[in-house]
Short mmCIF file of C-alpha atoms and ligand atoms in Angstrom, two decimals:
data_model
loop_
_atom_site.label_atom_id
_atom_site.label_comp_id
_atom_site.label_asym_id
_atom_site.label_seq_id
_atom_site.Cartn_x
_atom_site.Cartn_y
_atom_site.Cartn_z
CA UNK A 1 -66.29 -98.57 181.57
CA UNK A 2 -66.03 -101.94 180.36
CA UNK A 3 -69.02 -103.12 177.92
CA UNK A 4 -72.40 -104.13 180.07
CA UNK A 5 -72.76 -107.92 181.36
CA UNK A 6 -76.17 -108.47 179.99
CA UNK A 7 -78.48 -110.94 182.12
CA UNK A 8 -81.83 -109.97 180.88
CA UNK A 9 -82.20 -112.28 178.68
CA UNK A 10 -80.56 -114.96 176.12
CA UNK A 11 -81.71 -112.64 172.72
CA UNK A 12 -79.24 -110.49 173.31
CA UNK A 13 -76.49 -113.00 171.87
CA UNK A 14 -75.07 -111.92 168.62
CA UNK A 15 -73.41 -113.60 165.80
CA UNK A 16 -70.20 -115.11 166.47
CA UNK A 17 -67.34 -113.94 163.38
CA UNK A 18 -67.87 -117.79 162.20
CA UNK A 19 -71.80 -116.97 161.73
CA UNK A 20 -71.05 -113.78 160.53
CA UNK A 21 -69.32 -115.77 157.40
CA UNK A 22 -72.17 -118.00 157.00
CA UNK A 23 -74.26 -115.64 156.65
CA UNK A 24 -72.10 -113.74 154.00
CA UNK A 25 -71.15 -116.44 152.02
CA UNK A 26 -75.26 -117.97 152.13
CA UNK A 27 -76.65 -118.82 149.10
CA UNK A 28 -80.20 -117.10 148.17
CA UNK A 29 -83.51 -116.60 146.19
CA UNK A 30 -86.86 -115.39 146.56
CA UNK A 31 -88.20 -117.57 149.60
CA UNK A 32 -91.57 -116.34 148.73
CA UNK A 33 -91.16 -118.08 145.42
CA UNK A 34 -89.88 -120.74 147.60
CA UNK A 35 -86.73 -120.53 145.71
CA UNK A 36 -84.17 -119.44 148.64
CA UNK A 37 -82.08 -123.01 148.87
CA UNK A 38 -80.69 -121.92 152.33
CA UNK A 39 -84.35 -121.29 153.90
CA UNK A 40 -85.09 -124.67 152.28
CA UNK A 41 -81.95 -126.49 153.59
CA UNK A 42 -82.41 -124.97 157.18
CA UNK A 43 -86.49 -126.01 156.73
CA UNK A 44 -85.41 -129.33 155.69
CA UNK A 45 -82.85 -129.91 158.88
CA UNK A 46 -85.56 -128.80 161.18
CA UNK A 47 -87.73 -131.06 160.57
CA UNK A 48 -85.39 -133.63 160.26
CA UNK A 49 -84.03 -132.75 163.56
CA UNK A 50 -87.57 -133.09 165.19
CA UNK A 51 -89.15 -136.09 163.40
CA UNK A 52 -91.43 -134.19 161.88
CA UNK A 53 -92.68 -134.13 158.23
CA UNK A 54 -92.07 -130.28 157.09
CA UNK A 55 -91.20 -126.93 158.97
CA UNK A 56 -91.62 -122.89 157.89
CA UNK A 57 -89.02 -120.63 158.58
CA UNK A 58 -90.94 -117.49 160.53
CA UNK A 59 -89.39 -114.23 161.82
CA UNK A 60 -90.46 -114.81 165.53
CA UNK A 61 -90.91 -116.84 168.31
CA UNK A 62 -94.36 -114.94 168.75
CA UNK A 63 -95.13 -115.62 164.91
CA UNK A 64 -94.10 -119.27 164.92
CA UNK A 65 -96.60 -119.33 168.02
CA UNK A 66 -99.61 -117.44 166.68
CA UNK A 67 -98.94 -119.22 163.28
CA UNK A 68 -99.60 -122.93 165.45
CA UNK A 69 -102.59 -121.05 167.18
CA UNK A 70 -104.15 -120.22 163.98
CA UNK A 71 -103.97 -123.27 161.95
CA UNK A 72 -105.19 -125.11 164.96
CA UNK A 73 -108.48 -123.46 166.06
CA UNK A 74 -111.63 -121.85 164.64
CA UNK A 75 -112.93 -118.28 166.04
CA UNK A 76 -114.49 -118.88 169.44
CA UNK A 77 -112.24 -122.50 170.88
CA UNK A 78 -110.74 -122.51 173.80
CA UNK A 79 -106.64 -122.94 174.53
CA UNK A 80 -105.78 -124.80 177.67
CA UNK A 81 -102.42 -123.28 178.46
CA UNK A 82 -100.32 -122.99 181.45
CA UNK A 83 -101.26 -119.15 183.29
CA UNK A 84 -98.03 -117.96 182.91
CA UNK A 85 -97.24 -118.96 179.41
CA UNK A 86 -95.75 -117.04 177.26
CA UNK A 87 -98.30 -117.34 174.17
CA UNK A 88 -101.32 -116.15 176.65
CA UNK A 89 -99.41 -113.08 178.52
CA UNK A 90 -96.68 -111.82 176.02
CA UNK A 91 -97.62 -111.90 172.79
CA UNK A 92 -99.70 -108.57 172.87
CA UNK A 93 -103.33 -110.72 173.31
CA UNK A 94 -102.43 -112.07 169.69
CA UNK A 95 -104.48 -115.13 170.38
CA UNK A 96 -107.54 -112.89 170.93
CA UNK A 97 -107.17 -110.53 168.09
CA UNK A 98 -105.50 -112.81 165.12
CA UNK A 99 -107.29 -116.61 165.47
CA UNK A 100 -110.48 -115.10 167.43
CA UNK A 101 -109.36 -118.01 170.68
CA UNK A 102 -109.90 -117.58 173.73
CA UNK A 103 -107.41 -119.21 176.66
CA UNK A 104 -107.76 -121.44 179.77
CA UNK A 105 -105.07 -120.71 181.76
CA UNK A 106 -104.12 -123.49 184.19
CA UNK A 107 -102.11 -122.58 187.17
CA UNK A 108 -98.60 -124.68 186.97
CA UNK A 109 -95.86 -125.46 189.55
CA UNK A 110 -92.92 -123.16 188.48
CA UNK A 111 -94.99 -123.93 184.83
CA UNK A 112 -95.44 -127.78 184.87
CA UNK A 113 -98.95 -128.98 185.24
CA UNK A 114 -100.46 -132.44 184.97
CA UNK A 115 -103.03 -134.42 183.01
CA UNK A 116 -105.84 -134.94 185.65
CA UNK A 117 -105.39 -130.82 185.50
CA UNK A 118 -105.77 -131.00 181.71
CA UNK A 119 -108.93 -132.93 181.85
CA UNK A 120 -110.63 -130.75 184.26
CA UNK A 121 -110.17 -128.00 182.27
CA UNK A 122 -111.59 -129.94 178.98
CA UNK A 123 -115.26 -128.09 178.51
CA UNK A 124 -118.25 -130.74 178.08
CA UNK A 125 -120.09 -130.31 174.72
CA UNK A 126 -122.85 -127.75 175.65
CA UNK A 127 -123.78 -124.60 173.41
CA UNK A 128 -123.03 -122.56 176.40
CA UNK A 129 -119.04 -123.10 176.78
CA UNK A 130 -116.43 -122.72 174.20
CA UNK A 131 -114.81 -125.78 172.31
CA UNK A 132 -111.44 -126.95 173.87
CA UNK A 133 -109.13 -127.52 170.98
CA UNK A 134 -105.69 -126.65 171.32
CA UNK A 135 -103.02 -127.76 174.53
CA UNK A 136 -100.07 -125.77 174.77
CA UNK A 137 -97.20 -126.74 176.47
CA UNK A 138 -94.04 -124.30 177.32
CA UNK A 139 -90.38 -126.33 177.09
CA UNK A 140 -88.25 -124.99 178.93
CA UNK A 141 -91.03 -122.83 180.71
CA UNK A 142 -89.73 -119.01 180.61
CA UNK A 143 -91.36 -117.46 183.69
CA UNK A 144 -91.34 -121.09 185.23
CA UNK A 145 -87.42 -120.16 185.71
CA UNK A 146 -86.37 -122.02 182.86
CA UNK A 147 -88.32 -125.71 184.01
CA UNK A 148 -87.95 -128.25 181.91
CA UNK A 149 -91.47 -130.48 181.15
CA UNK A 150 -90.86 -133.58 182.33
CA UNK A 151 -91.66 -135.78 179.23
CA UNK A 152 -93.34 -138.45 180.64
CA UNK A 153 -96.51 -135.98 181.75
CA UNK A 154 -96.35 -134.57 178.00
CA UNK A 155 -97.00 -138.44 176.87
CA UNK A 156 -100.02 -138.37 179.85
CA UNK A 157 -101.57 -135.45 178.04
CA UNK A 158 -100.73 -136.86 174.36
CA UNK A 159 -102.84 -139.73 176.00
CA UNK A 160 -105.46 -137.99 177.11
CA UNK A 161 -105.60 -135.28 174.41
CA UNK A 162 -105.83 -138.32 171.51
CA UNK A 163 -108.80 -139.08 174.14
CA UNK A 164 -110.75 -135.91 173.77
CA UNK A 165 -109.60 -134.77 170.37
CA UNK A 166 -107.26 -132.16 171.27
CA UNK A 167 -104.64 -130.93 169.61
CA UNK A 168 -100.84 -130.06 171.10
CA UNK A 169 -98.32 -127.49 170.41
CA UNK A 170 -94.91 -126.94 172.34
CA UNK A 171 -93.62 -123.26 172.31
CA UNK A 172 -90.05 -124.66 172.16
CA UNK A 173 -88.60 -121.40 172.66
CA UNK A 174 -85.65 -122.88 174.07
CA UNK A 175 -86.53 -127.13 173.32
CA UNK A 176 -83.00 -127.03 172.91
CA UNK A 177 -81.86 -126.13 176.39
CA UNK A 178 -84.60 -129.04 177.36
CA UNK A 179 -82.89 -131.33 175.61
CA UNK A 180 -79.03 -130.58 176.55
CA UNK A 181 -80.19 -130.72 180.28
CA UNK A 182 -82.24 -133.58 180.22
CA UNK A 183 -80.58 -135.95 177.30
CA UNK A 184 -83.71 -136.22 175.58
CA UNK A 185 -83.60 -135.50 171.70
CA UNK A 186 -85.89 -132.70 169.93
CA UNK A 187 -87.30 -135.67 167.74
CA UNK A 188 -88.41 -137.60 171.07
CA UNK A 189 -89.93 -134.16 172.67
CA UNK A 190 -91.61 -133.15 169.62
CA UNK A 191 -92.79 -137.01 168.81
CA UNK A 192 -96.14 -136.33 171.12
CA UNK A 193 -97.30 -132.82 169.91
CA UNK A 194 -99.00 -131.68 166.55
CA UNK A 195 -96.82 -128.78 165.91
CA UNK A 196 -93.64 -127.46 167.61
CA UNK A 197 -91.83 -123.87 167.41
CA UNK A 198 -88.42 -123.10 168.04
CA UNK A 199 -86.51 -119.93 168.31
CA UNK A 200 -83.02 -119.81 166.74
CA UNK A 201 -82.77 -116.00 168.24
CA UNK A 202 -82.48 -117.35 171.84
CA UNK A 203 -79.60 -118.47 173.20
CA UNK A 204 -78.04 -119.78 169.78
CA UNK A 205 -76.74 -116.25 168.57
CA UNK A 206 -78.79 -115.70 165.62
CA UNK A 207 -80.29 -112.29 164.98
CA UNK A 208 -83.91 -113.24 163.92
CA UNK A 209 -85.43 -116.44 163.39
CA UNK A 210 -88.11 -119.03 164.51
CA UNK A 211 -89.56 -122.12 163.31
CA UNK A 212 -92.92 -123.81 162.83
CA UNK A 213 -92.57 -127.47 162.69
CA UNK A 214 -95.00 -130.27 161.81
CA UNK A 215 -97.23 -132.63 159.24
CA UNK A 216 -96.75 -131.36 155.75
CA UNK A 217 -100.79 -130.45 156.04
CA UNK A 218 -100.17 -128.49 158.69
CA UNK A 219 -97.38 -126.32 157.41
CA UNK A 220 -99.40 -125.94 154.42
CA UNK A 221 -101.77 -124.17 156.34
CA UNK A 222 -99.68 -122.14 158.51
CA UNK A 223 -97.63 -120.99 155.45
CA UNK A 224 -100.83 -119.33 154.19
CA UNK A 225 -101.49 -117.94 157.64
CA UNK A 226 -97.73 -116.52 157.49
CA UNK A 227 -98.31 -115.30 154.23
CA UNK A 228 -101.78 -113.11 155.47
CA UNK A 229 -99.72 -111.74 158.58
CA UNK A 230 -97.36 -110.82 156.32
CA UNK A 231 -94.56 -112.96 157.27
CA UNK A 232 -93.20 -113.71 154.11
CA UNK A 233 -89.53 -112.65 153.36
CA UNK A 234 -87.95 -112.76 150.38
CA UNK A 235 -83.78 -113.93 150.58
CA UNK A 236 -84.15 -114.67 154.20
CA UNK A 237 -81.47 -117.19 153.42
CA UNK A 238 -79.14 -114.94 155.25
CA UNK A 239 -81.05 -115.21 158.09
CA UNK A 240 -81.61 -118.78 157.52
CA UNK A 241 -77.40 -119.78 157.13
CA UNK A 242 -77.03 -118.30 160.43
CA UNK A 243 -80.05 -120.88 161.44
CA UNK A 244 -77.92 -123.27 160.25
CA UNK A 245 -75.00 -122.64 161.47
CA UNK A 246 -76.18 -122.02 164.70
CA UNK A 247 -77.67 -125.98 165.01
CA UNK A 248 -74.67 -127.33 164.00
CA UNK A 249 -72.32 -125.71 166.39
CA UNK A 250 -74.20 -123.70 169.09
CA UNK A 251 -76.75 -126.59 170.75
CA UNK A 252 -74.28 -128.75 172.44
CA UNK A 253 -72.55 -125.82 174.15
CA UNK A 254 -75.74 -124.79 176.08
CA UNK A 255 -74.55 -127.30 178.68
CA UNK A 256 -72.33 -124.20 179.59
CA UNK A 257 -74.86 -121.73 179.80
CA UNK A 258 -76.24 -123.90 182.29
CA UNK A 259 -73.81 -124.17 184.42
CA UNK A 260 -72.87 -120.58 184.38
CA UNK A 261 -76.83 -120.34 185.27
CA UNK A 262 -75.80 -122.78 188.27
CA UNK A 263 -72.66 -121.02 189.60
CA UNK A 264 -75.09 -117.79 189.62
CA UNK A 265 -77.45 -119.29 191.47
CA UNK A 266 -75.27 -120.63 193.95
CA UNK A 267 -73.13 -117.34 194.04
CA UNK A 268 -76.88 -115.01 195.20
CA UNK A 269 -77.91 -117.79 197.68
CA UNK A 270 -74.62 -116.37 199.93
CA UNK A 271 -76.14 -113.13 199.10
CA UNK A 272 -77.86 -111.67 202.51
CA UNK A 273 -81.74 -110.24 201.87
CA UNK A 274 -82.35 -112.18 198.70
CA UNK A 275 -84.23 -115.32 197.80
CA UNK A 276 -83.18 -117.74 195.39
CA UNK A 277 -83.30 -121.79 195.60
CA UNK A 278 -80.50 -123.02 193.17
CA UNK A 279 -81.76 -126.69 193.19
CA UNK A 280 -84.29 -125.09 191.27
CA UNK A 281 -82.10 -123.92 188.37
CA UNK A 282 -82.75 -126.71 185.38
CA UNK A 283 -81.60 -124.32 182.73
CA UNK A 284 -79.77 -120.88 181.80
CA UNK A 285 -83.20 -119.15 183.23
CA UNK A 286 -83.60 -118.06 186.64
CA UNK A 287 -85.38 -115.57 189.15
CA UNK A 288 -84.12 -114.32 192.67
CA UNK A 289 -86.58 -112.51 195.07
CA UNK A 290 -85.09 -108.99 196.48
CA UNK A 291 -88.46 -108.58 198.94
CA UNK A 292 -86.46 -109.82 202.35
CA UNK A 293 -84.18 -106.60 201.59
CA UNK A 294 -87.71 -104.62 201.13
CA UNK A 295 -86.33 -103.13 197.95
CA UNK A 296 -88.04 -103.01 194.60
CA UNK A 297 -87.03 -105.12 191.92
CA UNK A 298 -86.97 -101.57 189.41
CA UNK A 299 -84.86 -99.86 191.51
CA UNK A 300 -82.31 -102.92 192.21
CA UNK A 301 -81.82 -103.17 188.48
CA UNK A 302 -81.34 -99.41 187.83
CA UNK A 303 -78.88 -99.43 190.22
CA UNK A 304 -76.99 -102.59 188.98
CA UNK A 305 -76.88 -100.97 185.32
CA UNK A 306 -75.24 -98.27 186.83
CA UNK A 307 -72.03 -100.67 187.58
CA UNK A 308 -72.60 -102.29 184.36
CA UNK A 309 -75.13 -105.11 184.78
CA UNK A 310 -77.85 -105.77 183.18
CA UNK A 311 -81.20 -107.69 184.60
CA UNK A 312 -84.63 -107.80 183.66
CA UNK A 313 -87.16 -107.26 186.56
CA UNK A 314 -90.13 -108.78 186.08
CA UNK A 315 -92.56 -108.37 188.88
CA UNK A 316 -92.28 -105.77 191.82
CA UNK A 317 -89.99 -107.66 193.70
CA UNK A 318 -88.53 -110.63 191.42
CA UNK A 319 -85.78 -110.24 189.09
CA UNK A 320 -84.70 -112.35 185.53
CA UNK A 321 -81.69 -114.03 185.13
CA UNK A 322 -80.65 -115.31 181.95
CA UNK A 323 -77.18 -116.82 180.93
CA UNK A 324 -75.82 -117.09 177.17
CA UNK A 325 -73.11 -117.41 174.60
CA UNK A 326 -72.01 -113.76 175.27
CA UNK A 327 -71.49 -113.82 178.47
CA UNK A 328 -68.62 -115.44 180.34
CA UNK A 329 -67.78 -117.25 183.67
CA UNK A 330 -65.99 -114.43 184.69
CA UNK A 331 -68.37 -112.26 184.07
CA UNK A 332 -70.63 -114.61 186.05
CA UNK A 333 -68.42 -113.66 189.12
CA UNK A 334 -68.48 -109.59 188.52
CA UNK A 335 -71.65 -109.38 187.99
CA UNK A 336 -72.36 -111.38 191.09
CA UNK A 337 -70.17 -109.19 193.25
CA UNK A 338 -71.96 -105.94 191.75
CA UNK A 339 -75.39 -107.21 193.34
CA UNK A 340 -74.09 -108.11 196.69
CA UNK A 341 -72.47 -103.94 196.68
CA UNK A 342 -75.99 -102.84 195.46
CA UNK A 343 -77.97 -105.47 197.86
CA UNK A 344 -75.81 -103.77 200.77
CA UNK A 345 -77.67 -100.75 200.05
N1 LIG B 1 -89.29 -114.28 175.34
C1 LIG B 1 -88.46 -113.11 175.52
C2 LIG B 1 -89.29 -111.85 175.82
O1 LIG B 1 -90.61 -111.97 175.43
C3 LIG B 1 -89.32 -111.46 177.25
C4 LIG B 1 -87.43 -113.38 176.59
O2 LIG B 1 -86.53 -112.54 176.73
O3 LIG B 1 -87.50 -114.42 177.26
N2 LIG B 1 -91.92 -118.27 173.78
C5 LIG B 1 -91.12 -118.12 174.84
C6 LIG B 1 -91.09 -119.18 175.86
C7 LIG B 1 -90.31 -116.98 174.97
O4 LIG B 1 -89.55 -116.85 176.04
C8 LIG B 1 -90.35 -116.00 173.96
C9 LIG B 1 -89.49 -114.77 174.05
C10 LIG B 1 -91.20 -116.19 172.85
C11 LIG B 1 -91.97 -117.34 172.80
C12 LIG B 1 -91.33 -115.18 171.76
O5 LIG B 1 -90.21 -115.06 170.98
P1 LIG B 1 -89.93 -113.74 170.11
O6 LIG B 1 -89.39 -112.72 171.07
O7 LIG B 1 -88.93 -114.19 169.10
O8 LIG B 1 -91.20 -113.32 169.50
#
């Protein structure tokens, strides 16, 4: 059988043979004696790329958002945070256990939410309730279907946090696919909030790799958090060239993952007994619905790995989508003919 089309999600991508030689050929030290010049050089271009004073290199998504979470709060505030986000439901109740926070989780529209929403969850000063601190905002929103946050609400809550004294943090998982789909830069999407992470291990082909990105001050502190949750690698600068490498050559081409995402979309809306709106696809992320065909979403994907695709099913009835570097237009099309044979029953 051929190899598996993989759908379930863009961290499956591997290094490309041109990555591979970056990697090989990086130049390293002991990053913990800050002495790795490719961690430093892919640090440096981070923050350069986001307007932003200094950034850590971290070996997660999930680390680069705890890390933000930590230097942010004290034991006991309060995180006002979309309900589906990824840093409140999929980070193993890190929040809880690591910075002692506790979240307010504010029910979005396919993950977007507005100010006025903001500002009603902001607690009044009373001994009673916790402190609100922290606002986190997801970009693109994962279980949202890949939404991008429309940046003129992020500059209404920038407004309204400076306001009240909060604090902002984008999970930027995938800014980048924000910012191919909408035109808008990662300097002016980062410009409003305090700290931003971004994952190099989504999408871009890397094996491991996040960011933390903000004032110097800030990644001062989160560099000591890093270093107590035992973050710190030593010649991560292989790691780190493939960082590189993948911001200089695998951004711009996300435009394609999006349209494969697109042609998906469009390709399971002719699909009988299954529920998908493809004016809803922003991104390379989307969900489809298998409950008019009163299947499960479990057994629709154990069925579709037999005949060599792979999805992700995420509820009892809804199914992940995600398209990436690895996986091509025409594999778009088989893997869209395998679900209509298994959604004929
Ligand atoms: N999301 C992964 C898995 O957790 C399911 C995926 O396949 O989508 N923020 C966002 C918005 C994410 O989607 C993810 C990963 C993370 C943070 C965490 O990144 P990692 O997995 O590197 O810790």
């Amino acid at each position: 059988m051929n190899r598996f089309i993989d759908l379930r999600s863009d961290t499956v991508t591997k290094p490309t043979p041109e990555m591979r030689q970056a990697m090989f050929s990086a130049v390293v030290g002991d990053d913990v004696f800050g002495e790795d010049p490719t961690v430093n050089a892919l640090q440096d271009k981070a923050a350069q790329l986001l307007g932003k004073e200094a950034a850590l290199f971290v070996a997660s998504g999930t680390m680069a958002n705890q890390l933000s979470i930590k230097a942010h709060t004290q034991p006991g505030d309060e995180v006002i945070i979309e309900a589906g986000a990824h840093a409140m439901n999929f980070e193993g109740g890190a929040g809880a256990v690591l910075s002692g926070v506790q979240f307010s989780g504010i029910p979005g529209k396919r993950g977007i939410f507005e100010a006025a929403q903001v500002e009603a969850a902001i607690r009044i000063e009373d001994v009673h309730f916790p402190v609100s601190r922290l606002v986190v905002i997801e970009n693109t929103h994962n279980r949202g279907g890949g939404t991008v946050f429309p940046l003129p609400n992020i500059l209404e809550i920038r407004e309204l946090a400076t306001k009240r004294g909060l604090r902002m943090h984008m999970d930027g998982a995938r800014l980048w696919n924000a910012c191919v789909a909408t035109g808008i830069s990662p300097a002016e999407y980062a410009g409003p909030f305090d700290s931003v992470s971004v994952c190099l291990s989504k999408a871009l082909g890397c094996p491991v790799g996040s960011l933390v990105i903000g004032s110097k001050d800030f990644i001062k502190r989160a560099h000591r958090f890093r270093k107590m949750f035992g973050g710190g690698m030593r010649q991560a600068g292989f790691l780190a060239a493939a960082g590189i490498y993948a911001l200089d050559h695998h951004i711009y081409r996300l435009e394609e993952d999006h349209r494969k995402a697109k042609k998906l979309a469009e390709g399971l809306a002719n699909i009988k007994n299954l529920l998908i709106n493809p004016a809803e696809v922003e991104t390379n992320i989307l969900f489809f619905d298998v409950s008019p065909a009163e299947r499960m979403a479990q057994e629709v994907a154990a069925a579709l790995r037999e005949k060599g695709v792979k999805v992700h099913p995420t509820s009892k009835t809804r199914i992940r989508c995600v398209t990436h570097l690895d996986v091509s237009f025409g594999e778009i099309d088989r893997a869209l003919s395998k679900i209509a044979e298994v959604m004929k029953g």
